[in-house]
mmCIF file of C-alpha atoms in Angstrom:
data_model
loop_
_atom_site.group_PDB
_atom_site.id
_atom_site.type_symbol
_atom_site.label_atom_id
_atom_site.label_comp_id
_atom_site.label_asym_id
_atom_site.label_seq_id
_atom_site.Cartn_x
_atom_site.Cartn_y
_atom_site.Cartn_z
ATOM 1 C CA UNK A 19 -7.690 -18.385 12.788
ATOM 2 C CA UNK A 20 -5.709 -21.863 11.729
ATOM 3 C CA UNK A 21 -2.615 -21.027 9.473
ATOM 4 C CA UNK A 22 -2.503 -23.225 6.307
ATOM 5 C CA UNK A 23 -2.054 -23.562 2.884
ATOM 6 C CA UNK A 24 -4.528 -20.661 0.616
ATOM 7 C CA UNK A 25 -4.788 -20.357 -2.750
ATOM 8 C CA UNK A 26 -3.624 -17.066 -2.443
ATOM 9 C CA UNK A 27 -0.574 -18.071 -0.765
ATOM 10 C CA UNK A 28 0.552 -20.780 -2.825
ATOM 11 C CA UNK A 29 0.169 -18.206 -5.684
ATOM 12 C CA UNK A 30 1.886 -15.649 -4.522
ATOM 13 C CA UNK A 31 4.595 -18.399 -4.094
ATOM 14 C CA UNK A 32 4.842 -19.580 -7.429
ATOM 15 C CA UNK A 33 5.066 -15.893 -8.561
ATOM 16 C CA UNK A 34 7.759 -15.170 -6.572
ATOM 17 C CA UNK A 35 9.860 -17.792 -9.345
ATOM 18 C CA UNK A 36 8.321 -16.330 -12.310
ATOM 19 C CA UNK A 37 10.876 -16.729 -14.787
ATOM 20 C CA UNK A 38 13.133 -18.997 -12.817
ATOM 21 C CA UNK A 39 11.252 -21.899 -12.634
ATOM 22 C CA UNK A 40 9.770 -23.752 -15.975
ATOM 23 C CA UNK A 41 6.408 -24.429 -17.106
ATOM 24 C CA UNK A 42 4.588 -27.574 -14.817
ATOM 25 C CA UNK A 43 6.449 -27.177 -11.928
ATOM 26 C CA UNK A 44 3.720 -25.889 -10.278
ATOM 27 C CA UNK A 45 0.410 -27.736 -10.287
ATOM 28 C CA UNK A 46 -3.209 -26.886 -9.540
ATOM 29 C CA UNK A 47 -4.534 -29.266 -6.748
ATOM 30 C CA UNK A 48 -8.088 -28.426 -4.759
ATOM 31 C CA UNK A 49 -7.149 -24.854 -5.224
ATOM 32 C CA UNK A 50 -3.719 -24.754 -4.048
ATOM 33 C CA UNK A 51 -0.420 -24.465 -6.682
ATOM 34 C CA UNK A 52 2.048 -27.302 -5.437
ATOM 35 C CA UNK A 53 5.632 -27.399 -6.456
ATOM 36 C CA UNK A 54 6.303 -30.510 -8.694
ATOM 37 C CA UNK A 55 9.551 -31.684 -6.140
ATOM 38 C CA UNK A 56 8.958 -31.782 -2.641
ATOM 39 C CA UNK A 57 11.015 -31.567 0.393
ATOM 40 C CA UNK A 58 10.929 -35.393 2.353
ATOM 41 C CA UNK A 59 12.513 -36.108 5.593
ATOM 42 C CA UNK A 60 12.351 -39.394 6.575
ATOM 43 C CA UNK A 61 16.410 -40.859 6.851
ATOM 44 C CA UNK A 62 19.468 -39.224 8.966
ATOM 45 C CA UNK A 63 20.690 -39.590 13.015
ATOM 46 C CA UNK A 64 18.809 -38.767 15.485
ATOM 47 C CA UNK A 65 20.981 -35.925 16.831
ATOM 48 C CA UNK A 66 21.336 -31.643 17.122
ATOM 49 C CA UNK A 67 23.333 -31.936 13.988
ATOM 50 C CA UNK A 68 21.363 -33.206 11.656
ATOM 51 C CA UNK A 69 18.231 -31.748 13.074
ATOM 52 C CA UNK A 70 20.312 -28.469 12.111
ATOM 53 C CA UNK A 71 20.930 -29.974 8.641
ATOM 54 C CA UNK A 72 17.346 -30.271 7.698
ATOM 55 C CA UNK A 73 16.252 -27.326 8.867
ATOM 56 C CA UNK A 74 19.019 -25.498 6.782
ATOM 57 C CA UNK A 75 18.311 -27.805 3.270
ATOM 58 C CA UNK A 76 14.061 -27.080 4.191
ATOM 59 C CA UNK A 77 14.511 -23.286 4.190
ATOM 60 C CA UNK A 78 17.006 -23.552 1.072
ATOM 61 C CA UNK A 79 14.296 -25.757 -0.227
ATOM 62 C CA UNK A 80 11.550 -23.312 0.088
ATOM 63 C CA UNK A 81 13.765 -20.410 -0.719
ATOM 64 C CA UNK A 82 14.215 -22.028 -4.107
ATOM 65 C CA UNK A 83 11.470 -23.558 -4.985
ATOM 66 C CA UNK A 84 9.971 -25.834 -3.353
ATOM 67 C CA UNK A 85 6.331 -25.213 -1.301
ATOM 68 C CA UNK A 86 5.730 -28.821 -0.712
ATOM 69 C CA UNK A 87 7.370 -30.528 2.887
ATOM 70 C CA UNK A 88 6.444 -33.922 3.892
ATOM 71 C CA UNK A 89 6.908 -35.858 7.560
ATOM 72 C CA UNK A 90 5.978 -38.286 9.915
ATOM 73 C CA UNK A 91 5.818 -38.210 13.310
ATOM 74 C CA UNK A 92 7.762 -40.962 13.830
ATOM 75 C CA UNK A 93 10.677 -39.554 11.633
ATOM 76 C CA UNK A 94 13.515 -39.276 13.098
ATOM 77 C CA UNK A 95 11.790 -39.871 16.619
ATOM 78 C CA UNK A 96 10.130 -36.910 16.250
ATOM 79 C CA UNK A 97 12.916 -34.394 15.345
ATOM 80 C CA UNK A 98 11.982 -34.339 11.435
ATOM 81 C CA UNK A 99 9.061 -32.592 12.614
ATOM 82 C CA UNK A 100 10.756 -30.193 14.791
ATOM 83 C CA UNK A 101 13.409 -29.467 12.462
ATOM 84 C CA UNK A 102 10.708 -28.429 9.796
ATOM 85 C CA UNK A 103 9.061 -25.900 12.928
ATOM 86 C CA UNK A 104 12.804 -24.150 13.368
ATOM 87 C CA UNK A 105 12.402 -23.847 9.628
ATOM 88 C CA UNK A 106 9.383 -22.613 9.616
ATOM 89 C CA UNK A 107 9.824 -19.857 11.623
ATOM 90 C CA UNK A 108 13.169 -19.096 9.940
ATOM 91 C CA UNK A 109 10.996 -18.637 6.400
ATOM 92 C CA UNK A 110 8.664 -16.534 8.530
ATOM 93 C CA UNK A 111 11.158 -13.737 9.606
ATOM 94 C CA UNK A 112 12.407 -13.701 5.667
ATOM 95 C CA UNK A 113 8.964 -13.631 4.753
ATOM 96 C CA UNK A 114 7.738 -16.368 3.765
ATOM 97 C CA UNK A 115 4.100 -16.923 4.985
ATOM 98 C CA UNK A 116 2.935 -20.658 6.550
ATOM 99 C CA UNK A 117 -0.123 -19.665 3.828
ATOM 100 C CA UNK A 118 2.964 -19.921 0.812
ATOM 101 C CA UNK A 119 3.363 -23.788 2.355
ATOM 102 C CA UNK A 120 1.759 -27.185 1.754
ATOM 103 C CA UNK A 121 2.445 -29.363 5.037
ATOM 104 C CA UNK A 122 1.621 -32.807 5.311
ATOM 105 C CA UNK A 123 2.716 -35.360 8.017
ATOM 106 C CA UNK A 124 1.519 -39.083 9.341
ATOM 107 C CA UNK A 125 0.602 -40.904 11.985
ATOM 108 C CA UNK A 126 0.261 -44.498 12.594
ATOM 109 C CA UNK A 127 3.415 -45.981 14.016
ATOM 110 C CA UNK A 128 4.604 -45.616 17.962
ATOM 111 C CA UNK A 129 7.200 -43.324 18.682
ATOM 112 C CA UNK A 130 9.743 -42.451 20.836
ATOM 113 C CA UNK A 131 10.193 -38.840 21.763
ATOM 114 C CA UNK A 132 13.755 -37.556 20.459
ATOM 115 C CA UNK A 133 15.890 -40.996 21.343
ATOM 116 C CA UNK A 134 15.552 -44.686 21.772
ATOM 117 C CA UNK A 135 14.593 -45.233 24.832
ATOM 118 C CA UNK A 136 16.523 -47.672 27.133
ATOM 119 C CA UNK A 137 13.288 -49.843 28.348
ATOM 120 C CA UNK A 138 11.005 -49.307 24.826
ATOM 121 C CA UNK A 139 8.467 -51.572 26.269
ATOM 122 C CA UNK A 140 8.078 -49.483 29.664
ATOM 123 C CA UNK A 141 7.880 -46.309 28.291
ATOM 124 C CA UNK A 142 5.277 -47.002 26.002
ATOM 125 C CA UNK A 143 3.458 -48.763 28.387
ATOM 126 C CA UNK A 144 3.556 -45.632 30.544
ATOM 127 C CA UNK A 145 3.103 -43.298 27.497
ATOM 128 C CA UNK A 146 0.353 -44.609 26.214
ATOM 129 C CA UNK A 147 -1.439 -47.640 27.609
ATOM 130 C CA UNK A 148 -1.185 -46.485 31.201
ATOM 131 C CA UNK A 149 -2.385 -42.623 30.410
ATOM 132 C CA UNK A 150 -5.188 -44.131 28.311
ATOM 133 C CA UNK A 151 -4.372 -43.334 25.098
ATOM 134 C CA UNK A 152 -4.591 -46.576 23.644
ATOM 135 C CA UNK A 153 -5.356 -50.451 24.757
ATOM 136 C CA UNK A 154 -2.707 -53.226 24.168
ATOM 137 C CA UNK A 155 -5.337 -54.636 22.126
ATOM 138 C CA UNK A 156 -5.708 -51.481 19.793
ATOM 139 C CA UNK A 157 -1.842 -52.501 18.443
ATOM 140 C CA UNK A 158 -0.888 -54.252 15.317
ATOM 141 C CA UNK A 159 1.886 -55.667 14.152
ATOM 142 C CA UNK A 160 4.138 -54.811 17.448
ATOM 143 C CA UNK A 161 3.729 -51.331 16.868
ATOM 144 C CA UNK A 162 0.867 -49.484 14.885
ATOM 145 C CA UNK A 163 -2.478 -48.294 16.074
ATOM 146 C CA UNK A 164 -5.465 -46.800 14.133
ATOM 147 C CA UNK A 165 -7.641 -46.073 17.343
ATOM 148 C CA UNK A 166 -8.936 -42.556 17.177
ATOM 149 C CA UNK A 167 -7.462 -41.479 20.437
ATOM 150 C CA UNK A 168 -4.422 -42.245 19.715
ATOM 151 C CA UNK A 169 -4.232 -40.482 16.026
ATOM 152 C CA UNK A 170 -5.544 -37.517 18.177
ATOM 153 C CA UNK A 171 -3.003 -37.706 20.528
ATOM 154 C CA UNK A 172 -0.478 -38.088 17.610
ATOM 155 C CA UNK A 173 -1.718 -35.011 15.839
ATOM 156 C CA UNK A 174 -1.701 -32.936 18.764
ATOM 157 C CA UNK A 175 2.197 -34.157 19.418
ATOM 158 C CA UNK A 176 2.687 -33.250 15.813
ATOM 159 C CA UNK A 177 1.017 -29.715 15.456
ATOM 160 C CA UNK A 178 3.342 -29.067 19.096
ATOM 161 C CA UNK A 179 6.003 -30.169 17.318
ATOM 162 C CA UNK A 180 5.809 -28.546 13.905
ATOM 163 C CA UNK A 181 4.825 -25.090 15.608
ATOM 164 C CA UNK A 182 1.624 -24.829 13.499
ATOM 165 C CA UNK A 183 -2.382 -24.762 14.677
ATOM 166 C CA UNK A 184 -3.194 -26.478 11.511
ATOM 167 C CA UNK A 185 -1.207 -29.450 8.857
ATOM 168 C CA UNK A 186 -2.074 -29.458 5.414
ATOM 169 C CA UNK A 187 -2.400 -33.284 4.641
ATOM 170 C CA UNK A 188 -2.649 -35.485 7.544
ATOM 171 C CA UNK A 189 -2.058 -39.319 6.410
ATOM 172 C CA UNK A 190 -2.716 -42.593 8.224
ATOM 173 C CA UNK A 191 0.930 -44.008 8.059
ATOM 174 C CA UNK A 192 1.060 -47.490 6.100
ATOM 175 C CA UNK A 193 -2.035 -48.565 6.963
ATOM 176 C CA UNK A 194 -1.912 -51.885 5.657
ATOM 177 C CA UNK A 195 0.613 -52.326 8.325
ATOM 178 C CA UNK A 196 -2.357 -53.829 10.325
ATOM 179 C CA UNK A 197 -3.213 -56.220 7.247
ATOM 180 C CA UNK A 198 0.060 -58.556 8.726
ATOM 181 C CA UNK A 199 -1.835 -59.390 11.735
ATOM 182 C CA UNK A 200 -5.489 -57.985 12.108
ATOM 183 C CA UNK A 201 -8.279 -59.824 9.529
ATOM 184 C CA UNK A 202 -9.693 -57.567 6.878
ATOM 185 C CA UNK A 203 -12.839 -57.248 8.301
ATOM 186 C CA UNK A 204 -11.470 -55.761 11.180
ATOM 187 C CA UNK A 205 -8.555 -53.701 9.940
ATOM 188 C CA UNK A 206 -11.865 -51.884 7.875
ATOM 189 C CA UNK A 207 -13.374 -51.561 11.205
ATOM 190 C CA UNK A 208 -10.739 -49.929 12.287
ATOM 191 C CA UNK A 209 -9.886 -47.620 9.412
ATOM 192 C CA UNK A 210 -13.356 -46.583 9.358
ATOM 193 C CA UNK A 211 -13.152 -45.428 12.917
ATOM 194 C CA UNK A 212 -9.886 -43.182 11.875
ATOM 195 C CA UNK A 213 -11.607 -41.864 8.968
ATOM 196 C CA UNK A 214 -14.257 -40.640 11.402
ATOM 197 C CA UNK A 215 -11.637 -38.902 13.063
ATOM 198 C CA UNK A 216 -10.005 -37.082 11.021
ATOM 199 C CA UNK A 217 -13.142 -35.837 9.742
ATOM 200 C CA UNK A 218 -13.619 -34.261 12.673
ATOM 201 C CA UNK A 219 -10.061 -32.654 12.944
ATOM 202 C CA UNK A 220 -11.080 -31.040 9.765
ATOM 203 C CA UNK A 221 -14.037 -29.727 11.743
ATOM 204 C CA UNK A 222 -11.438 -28.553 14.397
ATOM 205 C CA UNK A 223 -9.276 -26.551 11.565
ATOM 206 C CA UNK A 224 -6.454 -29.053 12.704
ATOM 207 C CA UNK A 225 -6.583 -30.352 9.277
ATOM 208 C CA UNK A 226 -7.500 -29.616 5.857
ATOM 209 C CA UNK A 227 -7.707 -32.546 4.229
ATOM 210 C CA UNK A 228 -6.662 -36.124 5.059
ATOM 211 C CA UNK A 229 -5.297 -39.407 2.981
ATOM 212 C CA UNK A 230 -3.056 -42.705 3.516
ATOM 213 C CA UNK A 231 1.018 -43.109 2.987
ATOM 214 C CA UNK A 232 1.453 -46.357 1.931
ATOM 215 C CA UNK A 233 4.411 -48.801 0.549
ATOM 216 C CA UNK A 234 2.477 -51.803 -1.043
ATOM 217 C CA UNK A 235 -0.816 -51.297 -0.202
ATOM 218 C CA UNK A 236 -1.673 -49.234 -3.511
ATOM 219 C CA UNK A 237 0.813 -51.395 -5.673
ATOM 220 C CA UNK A 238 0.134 -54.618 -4.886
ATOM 221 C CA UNK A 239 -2.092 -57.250 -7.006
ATOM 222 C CA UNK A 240 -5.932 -57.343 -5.853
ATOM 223 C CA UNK A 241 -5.704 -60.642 -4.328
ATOM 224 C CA UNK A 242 -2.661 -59.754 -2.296
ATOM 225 C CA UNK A 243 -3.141 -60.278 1.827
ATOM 226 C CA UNK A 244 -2.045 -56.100 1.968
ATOM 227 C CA UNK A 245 -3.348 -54.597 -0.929
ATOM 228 C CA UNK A 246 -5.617 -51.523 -0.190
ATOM 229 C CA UNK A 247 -8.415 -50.350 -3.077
ATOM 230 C CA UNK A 248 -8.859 -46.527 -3.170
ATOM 231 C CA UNK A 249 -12.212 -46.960 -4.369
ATOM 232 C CA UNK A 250 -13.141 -48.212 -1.170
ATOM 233 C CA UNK A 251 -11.432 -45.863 0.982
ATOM 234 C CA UNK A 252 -13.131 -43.342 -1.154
ATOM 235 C CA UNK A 253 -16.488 -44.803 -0.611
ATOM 236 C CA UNK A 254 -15.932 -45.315 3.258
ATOM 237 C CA UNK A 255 -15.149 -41.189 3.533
ATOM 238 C CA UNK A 256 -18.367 -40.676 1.076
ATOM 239 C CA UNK A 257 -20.044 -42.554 3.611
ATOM 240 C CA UNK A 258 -18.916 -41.066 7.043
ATOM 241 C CA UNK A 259 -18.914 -37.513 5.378
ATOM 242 C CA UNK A 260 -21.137 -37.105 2.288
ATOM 243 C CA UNK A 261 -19.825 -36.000 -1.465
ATOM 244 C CA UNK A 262 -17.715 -32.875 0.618
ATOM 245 C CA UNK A 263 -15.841 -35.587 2.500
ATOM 246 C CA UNK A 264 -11.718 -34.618 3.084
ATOM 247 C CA UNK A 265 -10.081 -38.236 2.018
ATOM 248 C CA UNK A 266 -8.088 -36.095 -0.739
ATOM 249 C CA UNK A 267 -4.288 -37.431 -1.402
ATOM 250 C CA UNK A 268 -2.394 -40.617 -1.200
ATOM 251 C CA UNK A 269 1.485 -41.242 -1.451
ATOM 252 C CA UNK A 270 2.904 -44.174 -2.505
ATOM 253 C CA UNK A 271 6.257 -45.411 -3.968
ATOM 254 C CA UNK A 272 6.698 -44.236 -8.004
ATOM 255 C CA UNK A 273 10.096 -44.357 -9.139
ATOM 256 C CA UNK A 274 12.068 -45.969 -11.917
ATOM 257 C CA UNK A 275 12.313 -49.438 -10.324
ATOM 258 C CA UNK A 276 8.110 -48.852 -9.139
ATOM 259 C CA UNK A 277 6.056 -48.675 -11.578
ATOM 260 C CA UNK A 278 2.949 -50.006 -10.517
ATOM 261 C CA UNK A 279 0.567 -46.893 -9.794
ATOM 262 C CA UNK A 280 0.982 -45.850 -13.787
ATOM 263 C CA UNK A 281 1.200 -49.644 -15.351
ATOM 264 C CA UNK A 282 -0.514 -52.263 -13.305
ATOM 265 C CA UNK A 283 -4.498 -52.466 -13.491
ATOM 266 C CA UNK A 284 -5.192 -53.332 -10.273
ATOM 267 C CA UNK A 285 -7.914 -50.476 -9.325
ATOM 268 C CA UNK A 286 -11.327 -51.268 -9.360
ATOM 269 C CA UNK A 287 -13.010 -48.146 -11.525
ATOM 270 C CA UNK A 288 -16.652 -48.724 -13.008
ATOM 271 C CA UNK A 289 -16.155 -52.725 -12.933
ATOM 272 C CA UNK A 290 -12.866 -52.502 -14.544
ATOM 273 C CA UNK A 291 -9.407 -53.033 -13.378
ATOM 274 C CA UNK A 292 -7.262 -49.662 -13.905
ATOM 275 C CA UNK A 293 -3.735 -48.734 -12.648
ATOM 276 C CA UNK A 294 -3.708 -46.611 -9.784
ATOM 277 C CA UNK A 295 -3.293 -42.787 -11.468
ATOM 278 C CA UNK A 296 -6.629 -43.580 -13.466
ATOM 279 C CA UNK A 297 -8.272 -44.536 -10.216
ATOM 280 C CA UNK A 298 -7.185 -41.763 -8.204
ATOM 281 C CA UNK A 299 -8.248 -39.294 -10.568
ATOM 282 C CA UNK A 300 -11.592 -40.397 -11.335
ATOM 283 C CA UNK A 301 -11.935 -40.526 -6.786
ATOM 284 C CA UNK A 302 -10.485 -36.533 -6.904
ATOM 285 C CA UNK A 303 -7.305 -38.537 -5.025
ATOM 286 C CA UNK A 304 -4.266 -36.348 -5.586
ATOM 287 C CA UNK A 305 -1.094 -38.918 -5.738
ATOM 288 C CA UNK A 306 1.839 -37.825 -3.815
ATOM 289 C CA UNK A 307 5.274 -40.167 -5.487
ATOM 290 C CA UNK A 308 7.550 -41.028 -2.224
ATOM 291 C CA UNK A 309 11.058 -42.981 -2.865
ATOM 292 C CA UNK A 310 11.496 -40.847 -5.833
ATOM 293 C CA UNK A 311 14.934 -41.895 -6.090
ATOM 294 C CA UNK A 312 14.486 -45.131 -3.961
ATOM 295 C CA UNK A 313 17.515 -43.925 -1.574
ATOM 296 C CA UNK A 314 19.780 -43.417 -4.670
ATOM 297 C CA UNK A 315 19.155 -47.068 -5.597
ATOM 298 C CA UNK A 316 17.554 -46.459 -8.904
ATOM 299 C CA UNK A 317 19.593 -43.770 -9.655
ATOM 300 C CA UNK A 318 22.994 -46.014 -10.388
ATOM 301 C CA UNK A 319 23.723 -47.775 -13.324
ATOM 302 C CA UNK A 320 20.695 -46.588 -15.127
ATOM 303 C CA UNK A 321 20.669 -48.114 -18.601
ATOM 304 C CA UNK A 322 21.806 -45.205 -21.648
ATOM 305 C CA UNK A 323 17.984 -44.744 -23.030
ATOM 306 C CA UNK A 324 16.804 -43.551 -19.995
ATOM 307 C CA UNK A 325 19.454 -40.460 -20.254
ATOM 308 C CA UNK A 326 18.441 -40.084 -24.106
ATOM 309 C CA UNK A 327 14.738 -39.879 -23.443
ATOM 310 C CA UNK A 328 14.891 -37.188 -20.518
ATOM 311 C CA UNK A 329 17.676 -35.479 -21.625
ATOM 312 C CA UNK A 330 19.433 -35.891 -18.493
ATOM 313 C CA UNK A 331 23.241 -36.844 -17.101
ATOM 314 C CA UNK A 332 23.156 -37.111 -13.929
ATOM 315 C CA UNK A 333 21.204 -40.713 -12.467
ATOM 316 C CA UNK A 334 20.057 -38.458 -9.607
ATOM 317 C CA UNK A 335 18.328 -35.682 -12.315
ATOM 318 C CA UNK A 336 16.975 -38.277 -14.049
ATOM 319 C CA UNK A 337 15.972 -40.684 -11.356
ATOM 320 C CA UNK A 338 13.864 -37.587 -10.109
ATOM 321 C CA UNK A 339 12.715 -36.619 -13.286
ATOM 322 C CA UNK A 340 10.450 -39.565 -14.315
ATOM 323 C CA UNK A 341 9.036 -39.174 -10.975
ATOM 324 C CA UNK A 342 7.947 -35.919 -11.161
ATOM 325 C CA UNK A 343 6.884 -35.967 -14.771
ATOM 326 C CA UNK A 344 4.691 -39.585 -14.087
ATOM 327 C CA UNK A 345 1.638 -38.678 -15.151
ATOM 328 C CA UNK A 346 -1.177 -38.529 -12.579
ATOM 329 C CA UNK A 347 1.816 -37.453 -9.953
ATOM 330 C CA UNK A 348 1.374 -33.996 -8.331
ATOM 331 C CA UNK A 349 4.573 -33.844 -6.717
ATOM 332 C CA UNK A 350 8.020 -35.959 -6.378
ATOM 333 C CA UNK A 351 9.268 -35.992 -2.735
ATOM 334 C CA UNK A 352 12.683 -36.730 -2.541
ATOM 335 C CA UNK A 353 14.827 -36.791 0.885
ATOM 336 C CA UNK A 354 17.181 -33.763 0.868
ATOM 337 C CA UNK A 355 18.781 -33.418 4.282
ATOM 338 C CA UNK A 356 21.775 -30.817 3.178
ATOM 339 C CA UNK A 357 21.929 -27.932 1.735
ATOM 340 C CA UNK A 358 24.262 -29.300 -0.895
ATOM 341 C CA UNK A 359 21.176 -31.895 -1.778
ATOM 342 C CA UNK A 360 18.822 -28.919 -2.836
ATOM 343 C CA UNK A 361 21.595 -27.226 -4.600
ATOM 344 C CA UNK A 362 21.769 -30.196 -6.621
ATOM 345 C CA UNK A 363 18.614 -31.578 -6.940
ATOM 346 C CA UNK A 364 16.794 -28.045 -7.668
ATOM 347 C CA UNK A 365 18.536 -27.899 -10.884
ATOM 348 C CA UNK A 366 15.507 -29.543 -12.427
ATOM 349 C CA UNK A 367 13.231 -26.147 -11.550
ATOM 350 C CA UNK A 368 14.493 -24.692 -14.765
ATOM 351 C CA UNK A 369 13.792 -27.958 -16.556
ATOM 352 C CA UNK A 370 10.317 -28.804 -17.800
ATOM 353 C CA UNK A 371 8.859 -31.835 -16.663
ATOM 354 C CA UNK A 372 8.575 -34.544 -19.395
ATOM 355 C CA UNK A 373 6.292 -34.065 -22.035
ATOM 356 C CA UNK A 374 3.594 -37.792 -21.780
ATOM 357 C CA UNK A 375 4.899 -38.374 -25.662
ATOM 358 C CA UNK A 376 8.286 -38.435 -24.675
ATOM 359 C CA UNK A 377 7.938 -39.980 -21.328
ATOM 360 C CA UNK A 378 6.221 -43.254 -22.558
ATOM 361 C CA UNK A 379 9.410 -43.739 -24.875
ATOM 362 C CA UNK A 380 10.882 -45.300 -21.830
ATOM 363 C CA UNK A 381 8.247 -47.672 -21.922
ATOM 364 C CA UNK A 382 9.049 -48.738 -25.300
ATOM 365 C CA UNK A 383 12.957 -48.519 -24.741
ATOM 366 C CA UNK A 384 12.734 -50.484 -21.359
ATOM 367 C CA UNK A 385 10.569 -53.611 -23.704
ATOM 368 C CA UNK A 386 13.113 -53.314 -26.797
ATOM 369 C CA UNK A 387 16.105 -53.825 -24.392
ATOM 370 C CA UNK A 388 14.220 -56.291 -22.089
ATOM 371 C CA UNK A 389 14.810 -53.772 -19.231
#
């Protein structure tokens, strides 16, 4: 049988850091207990040494902590994911069961395979349009496709990759990548059709549940050529799939300088405008905060009130902190690619995640300053 994520396993996780790590770091989602900071992988060379790297900071991850890892196929051209299966089977031998781990990864956006190629155009004319996989036609924006065969090819490339039978989470990768060239009507033609999909890879045990890893699509105002509703996403896996339908998570950007899945209405719920956490919810979405720390950007120069209110030094610690304490955020992913980045970073396991009253104090702090 498929290998994935059990309820079971996750809580036999989480008791293994009984005592170590503080109340709220691990949350109940569909069943599962999911570490509050999770392991991303997106930036770094494309080379043996840092594919070594991340497969040395994901097993100090998950030896310390951490049950959540997130990818994309396209990371790294492919070697994110195949770091993640060395580390994987490293966690294994020290006994750390695939059932203990929540694995997600995306597909969407044409890849090589391990380098650049010298003639991109050939070999993906060779890879893919040649073999059948997809039709020139099926493209958007110079490089992403939604067409079912092509998601199936991506998520068989992916579960080869990752050394798994089964993923987790599968997203669509930034959907509303097609919104810059393809006309709304169609791009929910097309999404449809994926959704239909990945349906039936649930069927297959490939995956447990599916969702969509965005950038603007969730943040963006309603009348905004790329913004994406949940509700309708929702509605279109109701429809394909009934009530028991798998559309179940969506990450997006939430970090100190992105704010707008806990303060801007622009979620559609009952005939209202809502921010995106109240939305989510109220679909049984799970939200997944990428860019935690926005590449270090928001961590620098932070003003002193955000330090006071989380009780925090560091920029990093704190930066990381309001993400994982935002409310309607199950976890926090944040790109740790050395060891010496989960050393650091995992000091916030003994730290409890911020309490709503206090957390809303930067609110307040950011309007009295004009922040």
């Amino acid at each position: 049988m498929p290998s994935f994520a059990t309820p079971e396993g996750t809580a036999r996780y989480a008791k293994r850091f009984a005592g170590r790590a503080a109340e709220g770091h691990f949350r109940g989602r569909n069943g599962l207990l999911l570490s509050s900071i999770g392991i991303g992988t997106y930036l770094g060379e494309h080379d043996a040494a840092t594919d070594a790297a991340y497969t040395d900071a994901i097993v100090a991850a998950v030896s310390s902590g951490v049950n959540v890892i997130d990818t994309a196929i396209n990371y790294r051209f492919q070697r994110s994911e195949r770091s993640i299966g060395a580390a994987l089977q490293r966690l294994a031998a020290a006994g750390i069961s695939r059932e203990e781990i929540f694995l997600c990864t995306k597909g969407g956006f044409l890849t090589p395979d391990g380098e650049m190629p010298a003639d991109p155009r050939a070999y993906f004319t060779s890879e893919y349009v040649n073999s059948g996989i997809l039709r020139p036609e099926e493209v958007a924006a110079g490089g992403h496709c939604l067409a079912p065969r092509f998601l199936e090819n991506q998520l068989q490339r992916s579960l080869k990759n990752l050394g798994v039978d089964c993923v987790d989470v599968y997203y669509v990768h930034n959907p509303e990548t097609q919104l810059a060239t393809v006309a709304r009507n169609e791009f929910l033609s097309r999404l449809r059709a994926a959704f239909e999909y990945l349906e039936s890879a649930v069927n297959a045990c490939f995956i447990r549940v599916y969702g969509a890893a965005t950038w603007n699509g969730f943040r963006q105002p309603p009348d905004s050529s790329d913004y994406l509703s949940v509700e309708e996403m929702v509605s279109m896996a109701r429809d394909i799939a009934g009530e028991n339908h798998h559309f179940r998570f969506v990450q997006l950007p939430v970090n100190l300088a992105m704010t707008e899945a806990i303060g801007r209405p622009n979620q559609i719920l009952n005939g209202e405008y809502v921010p995106m956490v109240e939305a989510a919810r109220e679909n049984g979405v799970s939200l997944i905060a990428s860019a935690s720390l926005l590449q270090v950007q928001v961590a620098q120069n932070l003003p002193p009130f955000v330090s006071n209110v989380l009780g925090l030094e560091s920029g990093v610690l704190c930066a990381l902190q309001f993400a994982r304490s935002a409310p309607g955020i199950t976890t926090a992913l944040v790109g740790m690619s050395r060891r010496e980045h989960v050393k650091f970073n995992l000091q916030l396991l003994e730290v409890p995640p911020t309490p709503i009253e206090q957390f809303i104090k930067l609110f307040e702090k950011s309007e009295e300053v004009g922040e």
